[in-house]
PDB file of C-alpha atoms in Angstrom:
ATOM      1  CA  MET A   1       0.000   0.000   0.000  1.00 42.00           C
ATOM      2  CA  ALA A   2       2.736   2.424   0.876  1.00 44.00           C
ATOM      3  CA  GLN A   3       4.462   1.834  -2.431  1.00 44.00           C
ATOM      4  CA  ASN A   4       1.248   2.330  -4.384  1.00 43.00           C
ATOM      5  CA  GLN A   5       0.539   5.548  -2.475  1.00 46.00           C
ATOM      6  CA  ASN A   6       4.008   6.913  -3.203  1.00 46.00           C
ATOM      7  CA  ALA A   7       3.647   6.081  -6.900  1.00 42.00           C
ATOM      8  CA  ALA A   8       0.330   7.858  -7.074  1.00 43.00           C
ATOM      9  CA  GLU A   9       1.774  10.942  -5.372  1.00 45.00           C
ATOM     10  CA  THR A  10       4.661  10.939  -7.810  1.00 43.00           C
ATOM     11  CA  LEU A  11       2.374  10.859 -10.835  1.00 38.00           C
ATOM     12  CA  THR A  12       0.207  13.596  -9.361  1.00 44.00           C
ATOM     13  CA  GLY A  13       3.231  15.824  -8.763  1.00 45.00           C
ATOM     14  CA  ALA A  14       4.556  15.275 -12.309  1.00 41.00           C
ATOM     15  CA  ALA A  15       1.259  16.336 -13.750  1.00 41.00           C
ATOM     16  CA  GLN A  16       1.105  19.476 -11.593  1.00 43.00           C
ATOM     17  CA  GLY A  17       4.670  20.749 -11.986  1.00 42.00           C
ATOM     18  CA  ALA A  18       8.325  20.030 -11.342  1.00 42.00           C
ATOM     19  CA  VAL A  19       9.264  17.133  -9.078  1.00 44.00           C
ATOM     20  CA  LEU A  20      12.259  17.405  -6.795  1.00 40.00           C
ATOM     21  CA  HIS A  21      14.387  14.293  -6.373  1.00 45.00           C
ATOM     22  CA  PRO A  22      17.204  13.980  -3.951  1.00 45.00           C
ATOM     23  CA  GLY A  23      20.590  14.711  -5.444  1.00 45.00           C
ATOM     24  CA  ARG A  24      19.529  16.579  -8.636  1.00 45.00           C
ATOM     25  CA  SER A  25      17.593  19.625  -9.762  1.00 46.00           C
ATOM     26  CA  ALA A  26      13.945  19.734 -10.682  1.00 45.00           C
ATOM     27  CA  ASP A  27      12.812  18.310 -14.003  1.00 46.00           C
ATOM     28  CA  PRO A  28      11.768  21.019 -16.510  1.00 49.00           C
ATOM     29  CA  VAL A  29       8.097  21.749 -16.788  1.00 46.00           C
ATOM     30  CA  PRO A  30       6.737  20.915 -20.273  1.00 48.00           C
ATOM     31  CA  VAL A  31       5.939  24.074 -22.213  1.00 44.00           C
ATOM     32  CA  PRO A  32       2.874  24.066 -24.473  1.00 44.00           C
ATOM     33  CA  VAL A  33       3.565  24.534 -28.182  1.00 40.00           C
ATOM     34  CA  SER A  34       1.525  27.749 -28.274  1.00 40.00           C
ATOM     35  CA  GLU A  35       3.780  29.312 -25.613  1.00 42.00           C
ATOM     36  CA  GLN A  36       7.102  28.427 -27.270  1.00 44.00           C
ATOM     37  CA  PRO A  37       9.061  31.461 -28.606  1.00 43.00           C
ATOM     38  CA  ASP A  38       9.257  32.083 -32.327  1.00 45.00           C
ATOM     39  CA  ALA A  39      12.457  31.350 -34.181  1.00 39.00           C
ATOM     40  CA  HIS A  40      13.226  35.033 -34.781  1.00 40.00           C
ATOM     41  CA  GLN A  41      12.743  35.796 -31.054  1.00 39.00           C
ATOM     42  CA  GLU A  42      15.160  33.149 -29.814  1.00 39.00           C
ATOM     43  CA  THR A  43      18.453  34.416 -28.486  1.00 38.00           C
ATOM     44  CA  SER A  44      21.674  32.542 -28.134  1.00 39.00           C
ATOM     45  CA  ALA A  45      22.952  31.629 -24.713  1.00 39.00           C
ATOM     46  CA  THR A  46      26.012  33.690 -25.460  1.00 39.00           C
ATOM     47  CA  ASP A  47      24.056  36.888 -26.220  1.00 42.00           C
ATOM     48  CA  SER A  48      24.688  39.639 -23.753  1.00 45.00           C
ATOM     49  CA  PRO A  49      21.815  41.563 -22.121  1.00 43.00           C
ATOM     50  CA  LYS A  50      22.753  44.641 -24.179  1.00 42.00           C
ATOM     51  CA  GLU A  51      22.501  42.714 -27.439  1.00 43.00           C
ATOM     52  CA  VAL A  52      19.148  41.265 -26.455  1.00 39.00           C
ATOM     53  CA  LEU A  53      17.891  44.730 -25.532  1.00 37.00           C
ATOM     54  CA  ALA A  54      19.169  46.201 -28.808  1.00 42.00           C
ATOM     55  CA  ASN A  55      17.449  43.496 -30.828  1.00 44.00           C
ATOM     56  CA  ALA A  56      14.226  44.101 -28.965  1.00 40.00           C
ATOM     57  CA  GLU A  57      14.428  47.849 -29.525  1.00 42.00           C
ATOM     58  CA  GLY A  58      15.144  47.304 -33.258  1.00 41.00           C
ATOM     59  CA  ARG A  59      12.093  45.096 -33.643  1.00 41.00           C
ATOM     60  CA  LEU A  60       9.991  47.614 -31.740  1.00 34.00           C
ATOM     61  CA  ALA A  61      11.192  50.482 -33.962  1.00 39.00           C
ATOM     62  CA  GLY A  62      10.382  48.469 -37.083  1.00 38.00           C
ATOM     63  CA  ASP A  63       6.911  47.700 -35.801  1.00 39.00           C
ATOM     64  CA  VAL A  64       6.278  51.361 -34.962  1.00 37.00           C
ATOM     65  CA  GLU A  65       7.470  52.466 -38.417  1.00 41.00           C
ATOM     66  CA  ALA A  66       5.278  49.913 -40.147  1.00 42.00           C
ATOM     67  CA  GLN A  67       2.275  50.980 -38.091  1.00 41.00           C
ATOM     68  CA  SER A  68       2.909  54.691 -38.703  1.00 46.00           C
ATOM     69  CA  ALA A  69       3.067  54.280 -42.502  1.00 55.00           C
ATOM     70  CA  ASP A  70       0.440  56.392 -44.189  1.00 70.00           C
ATOM     71  CA  PRO A  71      -0.888  55.971 -47.752  1.00 73.00           C
ATOM     72  CA  VAL A  72      -0.745  59.731 -48.294  1.00 74.00           C
ATOM     73  CA  GLN A  73       2.941  59.870 -47.325  1.00 77.00           C
ATOM     74  CA  VAL A  74       3.756  56.889 -49.505  1.00 74.00           C
ATOM     75  CA  GLU A  75       1.912  58.460 -52.435  1.00 76.00           C
ATOM     76  CA  SER A  76       3.781  61.760 -51.959  1.00 80.00           C
ATOM     77  CA  ARG A  77       7.140  59.961 -51.887  1.00 83.00           C
ATOM     78  CA  GLN A  78       6.288  57.986 -55.008  1.00 81.00           C
ATOM     79  CA  ARG A  79       5.313  61.149 -56.850  1.00 85.00           C
ATOM     80  CA  THR A  80       8.611  62.773 -55.827  1.00 88.00           C
ATOM     81  CA  LEU A  81      10.612  59.798 -57.078  1.00 89.00           C
ATOM     82  CA  ARG A  82       8.660  59.738 -60.329  1.00 88.00           C
ATOM     83  CA  LEU A  83       9.368  63.447 -60.840  1.00 89.00           C
ATOM     84  CA  MET A  84      13.089  62.829 -60.335  1.00 90.00           C
ATOM     85  CA  LEU A  85      13.020  60.059 -62.907  1.00 90.00           C
ATOM     86  CA  ARG A  86      11.160  62.179 -65.429  1.00 91.00           C
ATOM     87  CA  GLN A  87      13.463  65.180 -65.035  1.00 90.00           C
ATOM     88  CA  CYS A  88      16.673  63.161 -65.350  1.00 91.00           C
ATOM     89  CA  ASP A  89      15.674  60.432 -67.788  1.00 90.00           C
ATOM     90  CA  ARG A  90      17.662  62.033 -70.629  1.00 92.00           C
ATOM     91  CA  VAL A  91      20.836  60.904 -68.876  1.00 93.00           C
ATOM     92  CA  LEU A  92      20.118  57.474 -70.359  1.00 93.00           C
ATOM     93  CA  LEU A  93      20.698  58.943 -73.843  1.00 93.00           C
ATOM     94  CA  MET A  94      24.352  59.682 -73.040  1.00 93.00           C
ATOM     95  CA  ASP A  95      26.876  58.567 -75.676  1.00 93.00           C
ATOM     96  CA  PHE A  96      29.874  57.532 -73.618  1.00 94.00           C
ATOM     97  CA  ASP A  97      32.292  57.040 -76.528  1.00 93.00           C
ATOM     98  CA  LEU A  98      31.552  60.458 -77.972  1.00 93.00           C
ATOM     99  CA  LEU A  99      32.111  62.275 -74.667  1.00 94.00           C
ATOM    100  CA  ALA A 100      35.077  60.133 -73.583  1.00 93.00           C
ATOM    101  CA  MET A 101      37.111  61.250 -76.648  1.00 92.00           C
ATOM    102  CA  ASN A 102      39.350  58.195 -76.631  1.00 90.00           C
ATOM    103  CA  ASP A 103      40.810  59.170 -80.030  1.00 90.00           C
ATOM    104  CA  TRP A 104      41.825  62.600 -78.801  1.00 92.00           C
ATOM    105  CA  PRO A 105      45.304  63.516 -80.203  1.00 92.00           C
ATOM    106  CA  ASP A 106      47.702  63.601 -77.262  1.00 90.00           C
ATOM    107  CA  ASN A 107      50.087  66.462 -76.609  1.00 91.00           C
ATOM    108  CA  PHE A 108      53.147  64.502 -77.706  1.00 92.00           C
ATOM    109  CA  SER A 109      51.684  63.801 -81.147  1.00 90.00           C
ATOM    110  CA  VAL A 110      50.666  67.429 -81.530  1.00 92.00           C
ATOM    111  CA  ALA A 111      54.120  68.653 -80.482  1.00 93.00           C
ATOM    112  CA  SER A 112      55.857  66.299 -82.952  1.00 91.00           C
ATOM    113  CA  ALA A 113      53.562  67.397 -85.762  1.00 91.00           C
ATOM    114  CA  ARG A 114      54.220  71.033 -84.899  1.00 92.00           C
ATOM    115  CA  ARG A 115      58.004  70.505 -85.111  1.00 93.00           C
ATOM    116  CA  SER A 116      57.597  68.867 -88.512  1.00 89.00           C
ATOM    117  CA  ARG A 117      55.461  71.788 -89.640  1.00 90.00           C
ATOM    118  CA  ASP A 118      58.041  74.299 -88.421  1.00 91.00           C
ATOM    119  CA  LEU A 119      60.818  72.419 -90.224  1.00 91.00           C
ATOM    120  CA  TRP A 120      58.785  72.407 -93.436  1.00 90.00           C
ATOM    121  CA  ILE A 121      58.180  76.168 -93.240  1.00 91.00           C
ATOM    122  CA  PHE A 122      61.856  76.857 -92.463  1.00 92.00           C
ATOM    123  CA  SER A 123      63.017  74.739 -95.432  1.00 90.00           C
ATOM    124  CA  ALA A 124      60.589  76.494 -97.768  1.00 90.00           C
ATOM    125  CA  LEU A 125      61.815  79.912 -96.604  1.00 92.00           C
ATOM    126  CA  VAL A 126      65.476  78.971 -97.110  1.00 90.00           C
ATOM    127  CA  ALA A 127      64.779  77.737-100.641  1.00 89.00           C
ATOM    128  CA  ALA A 128      62.831  80.912-101.420  1.00 89.00           C
ATOM    129  CA  VAL A 129      65.657  83.121-100.130  1.00 89.00           C
ATOM    130  CA  ILE A 130      68.213  81.292-102.301  1.00 87.00           C
ATOM    131  CA  PHE A 131      66.015  81.686-105.350  1.00 85.00           C
ATOM    132  CA  LEU A 132      65.450  85.418-104.729  1.00 85.00           C
ATOM    133  CA  SER A 133      69.170  85.923-104.103  1.00 84.00           C
ATOM    134  CA  GLY A 134      69.883  84.537-107.570  1.00 81.00           C
ATOM    135  CA  LEU A 135      67.533  87.084-109.116  1.00 78.00           C
ATOM    136  CA  THR A 136      69.536  89.907-107.543  1.00 79.00           C
ATOM    137  CA  GLY A 137      72.897  88.467-108.580  1.00 75.00           C
ATOM    138  CA  PHE A 138      74.168  87.576-105.079  1.00 79.00           C
ATOM    139  CA  VAL A 139      74.382  83.860-105.938  1.00 77.00           C
ATOM    140  CA  PRO A 140      75.018  82.094-109.251  1.00 83.00           C
ATOM    141  CA  ALA A 141      72.098  81.358-111.491  1.00 81.00           C
ATOM    142  CA  TRP A 142      72.437  77.590-111.134  1.00 84.00           C
ATOM    143  CA  VAL A 143      72.216  77.942-107.333  1.00 85.00           C
ATOM    144  CA  ALA A 144      69.139  80.097-107.691  1.00 83.00           C
ATOM    145  CA  GLY A 145      67.619  77.504-110.032  1.00 86.00           C
ATOM    146  CA  GLY A 146      68.308  74.765-107.508  1.00 87.00           C
ATOM    147  CA  GLY A 147      66.711  76.884-104.818  1.00 86.00           C
ATOM    148  CA  PHE A 148      63.624  77.354-106.959  1.00 86.00           C
ATOM    149  CA  GLY A 149      63.356  73.621-107.621  1.00 89.00           C
ATOM    150  CA  ALA A 150      63.748  72.839-103.902  1.00 89.00           C
ATOM    151  CA  PHE A 151      61.102  75.429-103.072  1.00 88.00           C
ATOM    152  CA  VAL A 152      58.591  73.847-105.459  1.00 89.00           C
ATOM    153  CA  ILE A 153      59.265  70.336-104.120  1.00 89.00           C
ATOM    154  CA  ILE A 154      58.906  71.459-100.510  1.00 87.00           C
ATOM    155  CA  ILE A 155      55.624  73.185-101.252  1.00 87.00           C
ATOM    156  CA  LEU A 156      54.321  70.077-102.986  1.00 87.00           C
ATOM    157  CA  LEU A 157      55.265  67.920-100.001  1.00 84.00           C
ATOM    158  CA  GLY A 158      53.050  70.107 -97.855  1.00 83.00           C
ATOM    159  CA  ILE A 159      49.937  69.361 -99.915  1.00 84.00           C
ATOM    160  CA  PRO A 160      47.830  66.727 -98.065  1.00 82.00           C
ATOM    161  CA  ALA A 161      47.266  64.544-101.149  1.00 83.00           C
ATOM    162  CA  VAL A 162      51.014  64.364-101.854  1.00 83.00           C
ATOM    163  CA  ARG A 163      51.960  64.082 -98.193  1.00 82.00           C
ATOM    164  CA  ARG A 164      49.936  60.902 -97.742  1.00 81.00           C
ATOM    165  CA  ILE A 165      52.124  59.211-100.366  1.00 83.00           C
ATOM    166  CA  TYR A 166      55.312  59.250 -98.294  1.00 79.00           C
ATOM    167  CA  THR A 167      53.960  59.295 -94.719  1.00 79.00           C
ATOM    168  CA  SER A 168      50.899  58.146 -92.809  1.00 81.00           C
ATOM    169  CA  GLU A 169      51.461  60.493 -89.884  1.00 85.00           C
ATOM    170  CA  PRO A 170      48.811  63.207 -89.604  1.00 86.00           C
ATOM    171  CA  SER A 171      49.958  66.756 -90.035  1.00 88.00           C
ATOM    172  CA  TYR A 172      49.737  69.415 -87.371  1.00 90.00           C
ATOM    173  CA  LEU A 173      46.749  70.920 -89.138  1.00 90.00           C
ATOM    174  CA  ASP A 174      45.047  67.518 -89.291  1.00 90.00           C
ATOM    175  CA  LEU A 175      45.428  67.058 -85.545  1.00 93.00           C
ATOM    176  CA  LEU A 176      44.050  70.500 -84.798  1.00 93.00           C
ATOM    177  CA  ILE A 177      41.075  69.901 -87.061  1.00 93.00           C
ATOM    178  CA  ARG A 178      40.413  66.540 -85.378  1.00 94.00           C
ATOM    179  CA  ARG A 179      40.467  68.159 -81.949  1.00 94.00           C
ATOM    180  CA  GLN A 180      38.098  70.897 -83.022  1.00 94.00           C
ATOM    181  CA  ARG A 181      35.731  68.383 -84.601  1.00 95.00           C
ATOM    182  CA  MET A 182      35.635  66.227 -81.460  1.00 95.00           C
ATOM    183  CA  ILE A 183      34.953  69.258 -79.271  1.00 95.00           C
ATOM    184  CA  ARG A 184      32.212  70.386 -81.638  1.00 95.00           C
ATOM    185  CA  ASP A 185      30.565  66.937 -81.619  1.00 94.00           C
ATOM    186  CA  ALA A 186      30.742  66.779 -77.831  1.00 95.00           C
ATOM    187  CA  ARG A 187      29.139  70.203 -77.508  1.00 94.00           C
ATOM    188  CA  LYS A 188      26.341  69.251 -79.895  1.00 95.00           C
ATOM    189  CA  HIS A 189      25.691  66.073 -77.908  1.00 95.00           C
ATOM    190  CA  ALA A 190      25.695  68.020 -74.633  1.00 94.00           C
ATOM    191  CA  GLU A 191      23.225  70.471 -76.149  1.00 93.00           C
ATOM    192  CA  HIS A 192      20.996  67.540 -77.096  1.00 94.00           C
ATOM    193  CA  LEU A 193      21.179  66.112 -73.570  1.00 94.00           C
ATOM    194  CA  GLU A 194      20.636  69.402 -71.784  1.00 93.00           C
ATOM    195  CA  GLY A 195      17.566  70.261 -73.828  1.00 89.00           C
ATOM    196  CA  LYS A 196      15.589  73.388 -73.022  1.00 87.00           C
ATOM    197  CA  GLU A 197      15.486  72.911 -69.262  1.00 87.00           C
ATOM    198  CA  GLY A 198      19.050  71.916 -68.480  1.00 89.00           C
ATOM    199  CA  LEU A 199      19.745  68.310 -67.555  1.00 91.00           C
ATOM    200  CA  ILE A 200      22.416  68.015 -64.902  1.00 92.00           C
ATOM    201  CA  TRP A 201      21.119  70.704 -62.568  1.00 91.00           C
ATOM    202  CA  GLN A 202      17.843  68.763 -62.441  1.00 91.00           C
ATOM    203  CA  CYS A 203      19.746  65.542 -61.799  1.00 92.00           C
ATOM    204  CA  ALA A 204      21.305  67.260 -58.780  1.00 91.00           C
ATOM    205  CA  ARG A 205      18.032  66.596 -56.939  1.00 90.00           C
ATOM    206  CA  MET A 206      19.026  62.931 -56.783  1.00 92.00           C
ATOM    207  CA  ALA A 207      22.088  63.730 -54.664  1.00 92.00           C
ATOM    208  CA  ASP A 208      20.600  61.887 -51.684  1.00 91.00           C
ATOM    209  CA  PHE A 209      20.884  58.669 -53.699  1.00 93.00           C
ATOM    210  CA  ASN A 210      24.483  59.394 -54.758  1.00 93.00           C
ATOM    211  CA  PRO A 211      26.488  61.840 -52.597  1.00 93.00           C
ATOM    212  CA  ALA A 212      29.109  62.137 -55.358  1.00 93.00           C
ATOM    213  CA  LEU A 213      26.758  64.573 -57.115  1.00 92.00           C
ATOM    214  CA  LYS A 214      27.421  67.054 -54.300  1.00 91.00           C
ATOM    215  CA  ASN A 215      31.126  67.317 -55.136  1.00 92.00           C
ATOM    216  CA  THR A 216      32.241  70.941 -55.458  1.00 92.00           C
ATOM    217  CA  ARG A 217      34.060  70.216 -58.727  1.00 92.00           C
ATOM    218  CA  PHE A 218      30.634  70.157 -60.403  1.00 93.00           C
ATOM    219  CA  SER A 219      29.471  73.523 -59.042  1.00 92.00           C
ATOM    220  CA  ARG A 220      30.338  75.520 -62.162  1.00 93.00           C
ATOM    221  CA  LEU A 221      28.704  72.979 -64.472  1.00 92.00           C
ATOM    222  CA  LEU A 222      25.525  72.991 -62.398  1.00 93.00           C
ATOM    223  CA  ARG A 223      25.360  76.770 -62.467  1.00 93.00           C
ATOM    224  CA  LEU A 224      25.855  76.888 -66.235  1.00 93.00           C
ATOM    225  CA  SER A 225      23.275  74.144 -66.745  1.00 92.00           C
ATOM    226  CA  GLU A 226      20.737  76.083 -64.715  1.00 91.00           C
ATOM    227  CA  GLN A 227      21.484  79.157 -66.835  1.00 91.00           C
ATOM    228  CA  LYS A 228      21.036  77.122 -70.062  1.00 90.00           C
ATOM    229  CA  ALA A 229      24.602  78.049 -71.066  1.00 91.00           C
ATOM    230  CA  LEU A 230      26.473  74.802 -70.454  1.00 92.00           C
ATOM    231  CA  PRO A 231      27.056  73.501 -74.023  1.00 92.00           C
ATOM    232  CA  ARG A 232      28.703  76.765 -75.115  1.00 90.00           C
ATOM    233  CA  ALA A 233      31.076  76.601 -72.144  1.00 91.00           C
ATOM    234  CA  LEU A 234      32.475  73.179 -73.090  1.00 92.00           C
ATOM    235  CA  SER A 235      35.426  74.588 -75.005  1.00 90.00           C
ATOM    236  CA  ARG A 236      38.142  72.234 -73.739  1.00 92.00           C
ATOM    237  CA  ARG A 237      38.515  68.507 -73.326  1.00 92.00           C
ATOM    238  CA  GLU A 238      38.834  68.871 -69.543  1.00 92.00           C
ATOM    239  CA  HIS A 239      35.398  70.488 -69.409  1.00 93.00           C
ATOM    240  CA  VAL A 240      33.855  67.639 -71.391  1.00 94.00           C
ATOM    241  CA  ARG A 241      35.521  65.067 -69.141  1.00 94.00           C
ATOM    242  CA  VAL A 242      34.067  66.635 -65.991  1.00 94.00           C
ATOM    243  CA  TYR A 243      30.661  66.747 -67.669  1.00 96.00           C
ATOM    244  CA  LEU A 244      30.958  63.049 -68.556  1.00 95.00           C
ATOM    245  CA  ILE A 245      31.922  62.143 -64.979  1.00 95.00           C
ATOM    246  CA  TYR A 246      28.854  63.930 -63.659  1.00 96.00           C
ATOM    247  CA  LEU A 247      26.611  62.124 -66.140  1.00 95.00           C
ATOM    248  CA  LEU A 248      28.016  58.761 -65.040  1.00 95.00           C
ATOM    249  CA  GLU A 249      27.346  59.585 -61.389  1.00 95.00           C
ATOM    250  CA  ALA A 250      23.865  60.805 -62.297  1.00 95.00           C
ATOM    251  CA  GLU A 251      23.238  57.539 -64.121  1.00 94.00           C
ATOM    252  CA  LYS A 252      24.085  55.628 -60.932  1.00 94.00           C
ATOM    253  CA  ALA A 253      21.717  57.822 -58.928  1.00 94.00           C
ATOM    254  CA  TYR A 254      18.997  57.319 -61.546  1.00 94.00           C
ATOM    255  CA  SER A 255      19.270  53.536 -61.182  1.00 94.00           C
ATOM    256  CA  ARG A 256      18.940  53.806 -57.408  1.00 94.00           C
ATOM    257  CA  VAL A 257      15.952  56.141 -57.636  1.00 93.00           C
ATOM    258  CA  GLN A 258      14.308  53.778 -60.100  1.00 91.00           C
ATOM    259  CA  ALA A 259      14.874  50.825 -57.757  1.00 91.00           C
ATOM    260  CA  ALA A 260      13.416  52.786 -54.819  1.00 90.00           C
ATOM    261  CA  PHE A 261      10.419  53.788 -56.932  1.00 86.00           C
ATOM    262  CA  LEU A 262       9.659  50.210 -57.975  1.00 86.00           C
ATOM    263  CA  GLU A 263      10.133  48.963 -54.431  1.00 86.00           C
ATOM    264  CA  GLY A 264       7.736  51.611 -53.137  1.00 80.00           C
ATOM    265  CA  ASN A 265       5.138  50.592 -55.686  1.00 72.00           C
ATOM    266  CA  GLN A 266       5.474  46.952 -54.704  1.00 79.00           C
ATOM    267  CA  ASN A 267       5.119  47.750 -50.996  1.00 77.00           C
ATOM    268  CA  ALA A 268       2.013  49.830 -51.700  1.00 69.00           C
ATOM    269  CA  ILE A 269       0.505  46.970 -53.707  1.00 71.00           C
ATOM    270  CA  ASP A 270       1.279  44.478 -50.932  1.00 66.00           C
ATOM    271  CA  ARG A 271      -0.549  46.677 -48.414  1.00 69.00           C
ATOM    272  CA  GLY A 272      -3.498  47.243 -50.690  1.00 64.00           C
ATOM    273  CA  TRP A 273      -2.831  50.972 -51.154  1.00 59.00           C
ATOM    274  CA  GLN A 274      -3.685  51.173 -54.825  1.00 55.00           C
ATOM    275  CA  GLU A 275      -4.031  54.956 -54.643  1.00 51.00           C
ATOM    276  CA  ALA A 276      -0.371  55.219 -53.627  1.00 54.00           C
ATOM    277  CA  VAL A 277       0.859  53.274 -56.653  1.00 57.00           C
ATOM    278  CA  ALA A 278       2.474  55.647 -59.194  1.00 58.00           C
ATOM    279  CA  GLU A 279       2.921  54.594 -62.790  1.00 58.00           C
ATOM    280  CA  PRO A 280       6.320  55.432 -64.324  1.00 57.00           C
ATOM    281  CA  GLU A 281       6.166  58.052 -67.045  1.00 54.00           C
ATOM    282  CA  GLU A 282       7.464  57.537 -70.558  1.00 54.00           C
ATOM    283  CA  ARG A 283      11.077  58.474 -71.146  1.00 51.00           C
ATOM    284  CA  ALA A 284      11.934  61.598 -73.079  1.00 47.00           C
TER     285      ALA A 284
END
């Protein structure tokens, strides 16, 4: 009887809670499935109290932000992003190769061509002086005749059609013309990009998505773009290069704004806020 009574008491105690046994700690109380913590709320045994508190505060801040979201605010943000995209969409029309000027004649080539040009002019002048000296009797007639022949040959060698026969190197004049043509093409392309409103000063509104747009090296370009006078100011290769760098940074910002716009639309759709969904406008 005593053994049966002890067994019954033991079963009753196990059903009510933890049972203490001599020599070891209490057995854990079974926890119902509904009261078990979620996977994302579990903390490691090695987590410090500060880390646990920080995680809890982060989850609380996220919940508060999600609850405070307002369809009107989301709609206003989407309209702002769409306006940014519409104002800066012409940056996608940029011709990188044209603005990069990879075929730009370098200074060494120009200097070598200028020395060849100077030597050609000097030789022509010497031959002309010898010929004229023969007419005045200072030198023999045969020397003057040789000077005249040399003068004619030198002049012929300076003609582009004849020059291409004995050398493939561009002349100094050819290099200057190529530089001027590349600058002119770059300015025409910049004028096409800037349009009537000015492109890059409108792209400056996307600076929050790419802080590089706030660099002070672009201040003059932004001012000229706002004044609709930027293309005329691109008179040197360095100016075009800075303009190209800004366009590349603006293109990065445009991609980020576009991603934020699409993400905002998707979030609004997920929450059932159809009035906050903004359709992207057609590109210029």
